[in-house]
Amino acid sequence: MPADAQRRMELLRSLRQIAGKRHVLTRPDATRRYRTGFRFGSGKTLAVVRPGTLLEQWRVLDCCVRAGVIVISQASNTGLTGGSTPDGDDYDRDVVIVSVARLAGIFVLDGGQQVVCLPGATLHALERRLQPLGREPHSVIGSSCFGASVIGGVCNNSGGALTRRGPAYTQMALFAQVDAGGTLRLVNHLGIDLGDAPEQILTRLQAGRFDDADVRHDDAAASAHDYPRHVRDVDADTPARFNADPRCLFEASGSAGKMMVFAVRLDTFEAEPQSQTFYIGCNDPAELGTLRRLILTECASLPIAGEYIHRDAFDLADRYGKDQFVTIERLGTGRLPRFFALKGRVDAALARLRWLPENLSDRLLFALGKLWPDHLPPRLRSWRDRFAHHLLLRVSEDEAGEMRALLDRWRGTANDYFDCTAIEARKAFLHRFVVAGAAVRYRAIHPRQTAGIVALDIALRRNDADWFEALPADLDAALVHKIYYGHFLCHVLHQDYIVAPGQDCLAIEHRMWALLDQRGARYPAEHNVGHLYPAEPALADFYRTLDPGNRFNAGIGGMSKKRDYND
């Protein structure tokens, strides 16, 4: 037997001894959902391992390090840039995916002021855990509905829709690294005394065997405390938040899988018991930009959220996101992670039946959505007809009067607003949420009418008055649809382009990058570079510092896939 085959067999035998045979997946049909990205990316893997304890996770990692394979940590696989899956088949070593979804522990500290989350803990589970305490996690809608993990958000500096909270960030984490000499070590920066040896630390943490006396409260940050001040600086020539911002790169925060994270400690936030939503329409982008500056400079408190939707995005979500809207509305967010997990398993099973139509489950859901009665309130449809640009502004109830006075002063012949009822507010934000999947669903329903999707996640300069994009005519003609939406007060926009048949998606994306560079924008803003974006020099240096041997998540950010980055 060749030496390589012998090493693979020995590694798989060891992994099965650690995690159990049923939790070491090797068949292509069994590993498909783990090695295929939510929107982008796929590749081969030697195995998918699903450890059931933190100690198993540590031993699996130790085994992989000794075998010299590439390790990709994966929680929920909900990322949009392929950052937690293999990319292609051109690695110089085997790839092992370590799925941590079974490690879903959450521990509450200081009456809910902070939490410690294990690798598989989801945002949705954290939200439910904190709700009785009147507290909230960093993000409360969006990726949480898909079962996104808490640690995934920290590792990707995810931003979220809540204006006051900034990117997911902490300086307190428990993680493993491999140094330049190949030595694996466990680093406990949680601020909790758990012992010295990895076995002791991980076993005590898993069981929650620590008390208040073990928890230290020092100067380490567990959230982006200074973000409200930072985002209010509307004259700054840099974005408020973006993936490569050195201010937000610290050990696990922004690590993008270049280490293995076992736990993070995070601040929580006081829940808003009552709020008011204003639905704003405008036909002049400059006027909407003026409103943004007024809100950030004149309001005593920042709004809870300020979400932008362009009319074209409104229309595409109305048609291609309707079934998702109805599913969320009828099932609730509590059942949604299981629904999408089930859909993933069904899609994997149907993919093996090549005689069935492509994307059958998406087609069926789309058809069912078309049969459902109109799901949007009349006033939203009226504003859609009147205005090209829409802004959903949610504020605390005690700040509604100040915001209403500001909006009355701003409104004019080409811009207007109304106070949403509770039902209108819920439906408006849900409609904004399903915009994110509209391009994917369009491609699934019309595979022959598009060459693919170019999805950009950009951060504009805080002082950029010319915020709305104007594309060159030839580039605009190469697109079937343009979908603009985002977190307007933070100047973070998601711009999805459905590319016309026969066009080169990669060439179009590179032209888009050049245009963004000319505007001083940074990208990606909040979704990790993954295998879509090149890592900026500072970010690439950060990755090399965390992982000098290129043993973790090799190839992200367009970096080398070779051992020791040796191309």
XYZ file of C-alpha atoms in Angstrom:
567
model
C 0.000 0.000 0.000
C 1.393 3.458 -0.903
C 2.586 5.520 2.042
C -0.001 8.274 1.462
C -2.855 5.783 1.495
C -1.491 4.205 4.648
C -1.319 7.595 6.392
C -4.902 8.367 5.389
C -6.141 5.050 6.742
C -4.310 5.575 10.017
C -5.713 9.078 10.369
C -9.273 7.943 9.704
C -8.868 5.094 12.177
C -7.688 7.517 14.846
C -10.521 9.978 14.141
C -13.093 7.201 14.458
C -11.604 6.134 17.768
C -11.943 9.691 19.067
C -15.334 10.794 17.735
C -17.030 7.485 16.954
C -17.521 5.872 13.572
C -20.916 7.497 12.882
C -19.398 10.957 13.378
C -16.586 10.539 10.841
C -18.097 11.025 7.380
C -16.167 10.080 4.261
C -18.693 9.248 1.510
C -19.169 12.125 -0.971
C -22.948 12.131 -0.517
C -22.551 12.303 3.271
C -19.986 15.141 3.174
C -21.658 17.206 0.429
C -23.556 19.619 2.710
C -20.375 20.288 4.730
C -18.017 20.825 1.802
C -20.411 22.996 -0.237
C -20.846 26.627 0.759
C -24.223 28.201 1.499
C -23.867 30.447 -1.556
C -20.361 29.873 -2.886
C -17.489 27.387 -2.865
C -16.964 23.633 -2.809
C -14.141 21.132 -2.851
C -12.953 17.722 -1.750
C -12.399 16.596 1.812
C -10.839 13.472 3.247
C -13.368 13.432 6.074
C -15.875 15.454 8.057
C -15.506 14.908 11.802
C -18.238 15.874 14.272
C -16.796 15.809 17.804
C -19.268 15.600 20.677
C -17.155 17.241 23.409
C -14.527 19.950 23.588
C -11.991 17.331 24.593
C -12.843 15.296 21.499
C -12.452 18.480 19.448
C -8.981 19.026 20.916
C -7.946 15.416 20.293
C -9.254 15.508 16.727
C -7.222 18.660 16.104
C -4.112 17.125 17.668
C -4.527 14.064 15.466
C -4.899 16.206 12.327
C -1.867 18.338 13.206
C 0.254 15.223 13.666
C -0.946 13.886 10.318
C -0.088 17.143 8.554
C -3.528 17.733 7.020
C -5.349 21.044 6.533
C -8.073 21.681 9.108
C -11.218 23.687 8.372
C -13.395 24.499 11.388
C -17.072 24.747 10.536
C -20.089 25.603 12.662
C -23.299 26.247 10.713
C -21.900 26.760 7.194
C -24.083 29.825 6.651
C -21.327 32.093 5.291
C -21.717 33.774 1.907
C -18.097 33.708 0.700
C -17.130 30.041 1.026
C -14.947 30.793 4.036
C -15.746 27.583 5.929
C -15.544 25.052 3.108
C -12.784 23.779 0.819
C -12.300 25.626 -2.448
C -11.399 23.421 -5.399
C -9.096 20.436 -5.438
C -5.660 22.039 -5.725
C -4.487 21.702 -2.106
C -1.103 20.133 -1.454
C -2.477 18.181 1.542
C -5.676 16.421 2.466
C -8.433 18.547 3.995
C -10.399 17.571 7.096
C -13.505 19.533 8.070
C -14.189 19.636 11.808
C -17.897 20.357 12.256
C -18.543 21.733 15.743
C -22.339 21.934 15.498
C -22.794 19.369 18.290
C -20.937 21.578 20.790
C -23.771 23.950 21.562
C -23.205 25.048 25.170
C -24.010 28.549 26.510
C -23.095 29.811 29.988
C -24.533 33.022 31.452
C -22.287 35.296 33.537
C -23.202 38.176 35.851
C -26.942 37.709 35.544
C -26.805 37.849 31.757
C -24.447 40.821 31.354
C -22.031 38.464 29.587
C -22.089 34.955 28.135
C -19.600 32.235 27.253
C -20.503 30.404 24.049
C -19.088 27.091 22.853
C -18.373 26.517 19.130
C -21.793 25.210 18.100
C -23.908 27.748 19.996
C -26.199 29.569 17.577
C -27.352 33.170 17.650
C -30.919 31.957 17.791
C -30.270 29.742 20.831
C -28.464 32.617 22.538
C -31.340 34.969 21.813
C -33.797 32.517 23.411
C -31.531 32.019 26.411
C -31.260 35.757 27.057
C -34.870 36.723 26.375
C -36.173 35.959 29.923
C -33.347 38.117 31.292
C -34.303 41.154 29.198
C -31.035 40.933 27.282
C -30.061 40.398 23.619
C -27.029 39.075 21.734
C -25.097 41.106 19.179
C -27.467 40.117 16.344
C -31.151 39.277 16.661
C -32.399 38.791 13.086
C -30.837 37.920 9.778
C -28.229 35.180 9.886
C -29.637 34.078 13.258
C -32.689 32.754 11.414
C -30.494 30.354 9.457
C -28.828 28.996 12.586
C -25.578 30.953 12.248
C -23.148 30.390 15.095
C -22.034 32.945 17.651
C -18.361 32.076 17.194
C -18.698 32.262 13.412
C -19.838 35.866 13.758
C -16.841 36.730 15.951
C -14.344 35.012 13.650
C -15.788 36.877 10.663
C -16.230 40.295 12.357
C -19.874 40.088 11.293
C -21.645 43.416 11.523
C -25.366 42.848 11.738
C -28.227 45.280 11.335
C -28.189 46.933 14.766
C -26.584 50.356 14.472
C -25.361 50.742 18.037
C -23.422 47.472 18.273
C -20.883 47.501 15.466
C -18.984 44.358 14.459
C -18.978 41.190 16.560
C -15.801 41.461 18.633
C -14.131 40.144 21.753
C -10.676 39.961 23.270
C -11.695 37.005 25.435
C -11.516 33.568 23.858
C -10.244 30.030 24.312
C -8.427 28.853 21.198
C -5.778 26.538 19.783
C -2.871 27.505 17.546
C 0.050 25.734 15.926
C 3.296 27.699 16.103
C 5.993 27.916 13.432
C 7.707 24.849 14.891
C 4.577 22.732 14.572
C 3.653 22.694 18.270
C -0.046 22.720 19.095
C -1.020 24.757 22.144
C -4.240 25.770 23.874
C -4.542 29.446 24.860
C -7.026 30.458 27.571
C -7.826 34.160 27.319
C -11.435 33.751 28.492
C -10.675 35.456 31.785
C -11.912 32.337 33.612
C -9.612 30.156 35.715
C -10.142 26.598 34.479
C -6.815 24.938 35.283
C -3.629 24.425 33.323
C -3.724 21.254 31.212
C -5.905 21.233 28.058
C -7.825 18.188 29.296
C -8.679 19.939 32.574
C -9.562 23.278 30.951
C -11.801 21.778 28.298
C -13.553 19.294 30.574
C -14.340 21.921 33.221
C -15.598 24.390 30.632
C -17.786 21.813 28.901
C -19.410 20.885 32.216
C -19.670 24.493 33.399
C -17.594 23.666 36.461
C -16.592 27.195 37.371
C -18.124 29.809 39.665
C -18.012 33.567 40.176
C -14.671 33.340 41.983
C -13.097 31.849 38.833
C -14.342 34.668 36.583
C -12.059 37.687 36.284
C -13.205 41.166 35.242
C -10.196 42.948 33.810
C -9.733 45.444 30.959
C -10.296 43.005 28.099
C -13.191 44.034 25.838
C -16.085 41.692 25.040
C -17.742 43.942 22.441
C -16.921 46.922 20.210
C -17.552 49.520 22.931
C -16.524 52.573 20.918
C -18.640 51.901 17.812
C -21.441 54.456 18.527
C -18.868 57.267 18.685
C -17.051 55.862 15.655
C -20.111 55.658 13.391
C -21.184 59.211 14.299
C -17.977 60.636 12.802
C -19.658 61.426 9.489
C -16.750 63.521 8.219
C -14.197 60.704 8.452
C -12.663 59.586 5.174
C -12.754 55.889 6.145
C -15.590 53.367 6.569
C -17.211 52.734 9.943
C -16.533 48.999 9.793
C -14.970 46.582 7.351
C -13.438 43.124 7.498
C -9.790 44.153 7.388
C -10.076 46.986 9.929
C -7.057 46.544 12.255
C -9.171 47.912 15.115
C -11.231 44.701 15.060
C -8.523 42.079 14.485
C -7.560 40.415 17.741
C -6.862 36.702 18.197
C -10.233 34.983 17.586
C -11.916 38.185 16.377
C -11.522 38.299 12.616
C -9.501 35.065 12.610
C -11.590 33.507 9.800
C -10.708 29.960 10.767
C -6.934 30.515 10.945
C -7.040 29.001 14.442
C -9.473 26.665 16.192
C -11.782 28.458 18.632
C -13.294 26.531 21.551
C -15.195 29.343 23.296
C -15.738 33.102 23.316
C -16.878 35.463 26.057
C -19.149 38.281 24.931
C -21.138 41.189 26.242
C -24.917 41.128 25.903
C -27.192 44.136 25.412
C -30.298 45.452 27.094
C -33.377 44.575 25.061
C -35.626 47.347 23.788
C -39.084 46.592 25.240
C -40.882 49.066 22.961
C -39.881 50.694 19.690
C -41.277 52.710 16.801
C -40.521 52.105 13.124
C -40.681 54.823 10.474
C -40.960 53.841 6.808
C -39.191 56.443 4.690
C -39.361 56.950 0.933
C -37.140 59.149 -1.232
C -36.400 59.669 -4.922
C -33.135 61.578 -4.569
C -30.150 59.629 -3.130
C -28.542 62.902 -2.040
C -31.576 63.718 0.091
C -31.376 60.324 1.780
C -27.669 60.936 2.400
C -28.565 64.254 4.027
C -31.013 62.488 6.306
C -28.300 60.028 7.353
C -26.009 62.882 8.392
C -28.802 64.596 10.309
C -29.648 61.443 12.237
C -26.037 60.633 13.135
C -25.120 64.176 14.158
C -28.293 65.560 15.729
C -30.122 62.699 17.441
C -29.362 62.247 21.133
C -29.379 58.453 20.762
C -28.593 56.318 17.761
C -31.514 54.499 16.135
C -31.756 50.778 16.797
C -31.608 50.013 13.068
C -31.608 51.823 9.726
C -32.120 49.393 6.830
C -32.048 50.461 3.177
C -33.850 48.804 0.241
C -33.906 49.972 -3.361
C -37.150 49.612 -5.297
C -35.631 46.942 -7.573
C -34.615 44.918 -4.526
C -38.123 45.410 -3.135
C -39.594 43.967 -6.342
C -37.261 40.993 -6.599
C -37.824 40.068 -2.951
C -41.567 40.497 -3.459
C -41.497 37.822 -6.154
C -38.578 35.542 -5.299
C -38.552 35.893 -1.515
C -42.264 35.527 -0.930
C -42.174 31.862 0.049
C -39.347 32.530 2.511
C -41.318 35.475 3.938
C -44.388 33.284 4.442
C -42.310 30.435 5.879
C -40.755 32.691 8.501
C -44.058 34.377 9.286
C -45.915 31.080 9.701
C -43.235 28.899 11.291
C -41.483 31.586 13.309
C -37.750 31.985 13.592
C -37.584 29.216 16.202
C -38.297 26.491 13.658
C -36.422 28.089 10.780
C -32.937 26.636 11.446
C -34.423 23.139 11.420
C -36.392 23.934 8.278
C -33.264 25.025 6.388
C -31.297 22.053 7.730
C -34.049 19.768 6.434
C -34.039 21.578 3.083
C -30.271 21.047 2.870
C -30.646 17.319 3.438
C -33.468 17.084 0.896
C -31.408 19.003 -1.686
C -28.464 16.646 -1.115
C -30.712 13.619 -1.600
C -32.389 15.031 -4.723
C -29.009 15.912 -6.260
C -28.258 12.195 -6.514
C -31.362 11.667 -8.676
C -30.079 13.187 -11.887
C -33.346 12.611 -13.752
C -35.111 15.177 -11.552
C -35.189 18.877 -12.530
C -32.398 21.027 -11.119
C -33.173 22.918 -7.886
C -36.458 21.067 -7.446
C -37.101 22.119 -3.840
C -36.556 25.798 -4.721
C -38.960 25.495 -7.642
C -41.638 23.902 -5.471
C -41.291 26.517 -2.737
C -41.409 29.307 -5.319
C -44.573 27.856 -6.868
C -46.248 27.546 -3.458
C -45.332 31.143 -2.649
C -47.030 32.390 -5.815
C -50.290 30.767 -4.684
C -50.258 32.572 -1.337
C -52.321 35.783 -0.940
C -50.576 39.157 -0.987
C -48.189 39.248 1.982
C -47.274 42.961 2.065
C -49.308 45.799 3.644
C -50.957 48.338 1.289
C -48.885 51.299 2.530
C -45.624 49.495 1.713
C -46.877 48.911 -1.813
C -47.936 52.542 -2.090
C -44.471 53.714 -1.022
C -42.933 51.276 -3.516
C -44.874 52.973 -6.334
C -43.982 56.485 -5.158
C -40.295 56.140 -4.244
C -37.146 54.463 -5.568
C -35.265 54.462 -2.253
C -36.676 53.049 0.987
C -35.340 53.329 4.542
C -36.658 51.395 7.551
C -35.799 53.356 10.679
C -36.410 51.738 14.062
C -35.942 53.807 17.237
C -36.621 53.383 20.938
C -40.116 54.469 21.884
C -38.886 57.333 24.067
C -36.864 58.674 21.109
C -39.730 58.525 18.596
C -40.768 62.140 19.173
C -37.302 63.496 18.423
C -37.056 61.381 15.269
C -40.527 62.358 14.105
C -39.647 66.054 14.479
C -36.452 65.551 12.470
C -38.329 63.690 9.720
C -41.001 66.396 9.573
C -38.255 68.955 9.034
C -36.623 66.806 6.317
C -39.670 65.664 4.339
C -40.405 67.376 1.025
C -42.060 66.922 -2.344
C -39.722 64.054 -3.308
C -39.499 62.345 0.101
C -41.981 61.301 2.747
C -42.484 58.919 5.674
C -45.146 57.256 7.784
C -45.304 55.764 11.282
C -45.588 51.986 10.953
C -48.102 50.000 12.901
C -46.671 46.973 14.711
C -47.782 44.689 11.861
C -46.365 47.001 9.178
C -43.052 47.229 11.027
C -42.751 43.465 11.406
C -43.575 42.840 7.761
C -41.309 45.628 6.507
C -38.252 44.266 8.319
C -39.086 40.711 7.286
C -39.339 41.848 3.656
C -35.947 43.522 4.012
C -34.540 40.288 5.412
C -35.654 38.099 2.481
C -34.024 40.465 -0.015
C -30.725 38.729 0.792
C -31.889 35.445 -0.746
C -33.668 36.913 -3.781
C -30.719 36.633 -6.178
C -30.008 33.024 -5.163
C -33.647 32.080 -5.664
C -33.777 33.868 -9.046
C -30.773 31.866 -10.234
C -32.342 28.631 -8.987
C -35.587 29.317 -10.857
C -33.978 30.720 -14.035
C -30.632 28.898 -14.421
C -30.516 29.534 -18.186
C -31.259 33.246 -17.865
C -28.160 34.136 -15.900
C -24.441 33.406 -16.010
C -24.309 33.636 -12.225
C -24.313 36.087 -9.340
C -21.750 38.680 -8.311
C -22.395 39.500 -4.652
C -20.520 42.431 -3.134
C -20.454 43.400 0.515
C -19.014 46.905 0.722
C -18.249 49.596 3.285
C -18.433 53.168 2.031
C -16.483 56.048 3.526
C -18.386 57.700 6.369
C -18.182 61.050 4.572
C -19.223 59.730 1.155
C -22.127 61.887 -0.018
C -22.252 60.214 -3.451
C -23.232 56.862 -1.956
C -25.541 55.465 -4.656
C -23.776 53.573 -7.423
C -23.806 54.647 -11.082
C -22.327 51.984 -13.362
C -20.794 52.527 -16.815
C -23.344 51.792 -19.557
C -21.553 48.715 -20.916
C -21.268 47.188 -17.444
C -24.887 47.939 -16.667
C -25.921 46.239 -19.925
C -24.162 43.022 -18.811
C -26.526 42.679 -15.833
C -30.054 41.285 -15.650
C -30.826 42.705 -12.201
C -29.117 44.921 -9.632
C -30.120 44.409 -6.000
C -29.122 47.154 -3.550
C -29.811 46.898 0.182
C -27.882 47.308 3.411
C -27.238 48.928 6.776
C -27.554 52.548 5.745
C -26.461 54.420 8.875
C -23.250 52.351 8.963
C -22.785 52.945 5.201
C -22.525 49.189 4.665
C -24.248 48.071 1.470
C -24.909 44.667 -0.041
C -24.925 44.852 -3.813
C -25.945 41.679 -5.658
C -25.799 41.517 -9.432
C -27.530 38.870 -11.527
C -25.279 38.577 -14.556
C -26.640 38.130 -18.088
C -26.006 34.856 -19.955
C -22.711 34.700 -21.812
C -20.977 37.209 -19.548
C -17.860 36.499 -17.472
C -18.839 36.852 -13.791
C -15.250 37.005 -12.576
C -14.296 39.735 -15.044
C -17.365 41.729 -14.025
C -16.532 41.348 -10.352
C -12.994 42.596 -10.935
C -14.331 45.639 -12.776
C -16.647 46.285 -9.830
C -13.675 46.113 -7.462
C -11.816 48.701 -9.533
C -14.792 51.061 -9.378
C -15.065 50.601 -5.616
C -11.343 51.273 -5.215
C -11.800 54.568 -7.044
C -14.550 55.501 -4.577
C -12.438 54.691 -1.521
C -14.761 51.849 -0.451
C -13.502 48.776 1.408
C -14.683 45.221 0.873
C -15.865 42.934 2.214
C -17.599 44.832 4.982
C -18.851 42.064 7.258
C -18.854 38.621 5.660
C -15.184 37.529 5.709
C -12.960 37.436 2.628
C -13.515 33.692 2.265
C -12.511 32.473 -1.184
C -14.154 35.407 -2.994
C -12.090 38.425 -1.965
C -8.329 38.994 -1.829
C -7.069 39.676 1.684
C -5.580 43.126 2.098
C -1.897 43.108 3.154
C -2.658 43.887 6.809
C -5.273 41.142 6.968
C -2.973 38.638 5.241
C -0.237 39.448 7.778
C -2.740 38.879 10.596
C -3.627 35.457 9.164
C 0.060 34.492 8.871
C 0.669 35.551 12.464
C -2.179 33.366 13.681
C -1.238 30.416 11.480
C 2.421 30.529 10.414
C 2.372 27.031 8.897
C -0.847 27.515 6.876
C -2.452 24.547 8.589
C -5.893 26.115 9.084
C -8.341 27.099 6.317
C -5.590 27.362 3.732
C -6.275 29.527 0.698
C -8.743 32.042 2.095
C -8.314 35.609 0.927
C -6.608 34.404 -2.258
C -3.578 33.398 -0.210
C -1.435 30.333 -0.771
C -2.877 26.864 -0.229
C 0.594 25.393 0.258
C 2.268 24.364 3.482
C 4.073 27.345 5.075
C 2.566 29.534 2.284
C 5.329 28.163 0.077
C 4.161 28.640 -3.513
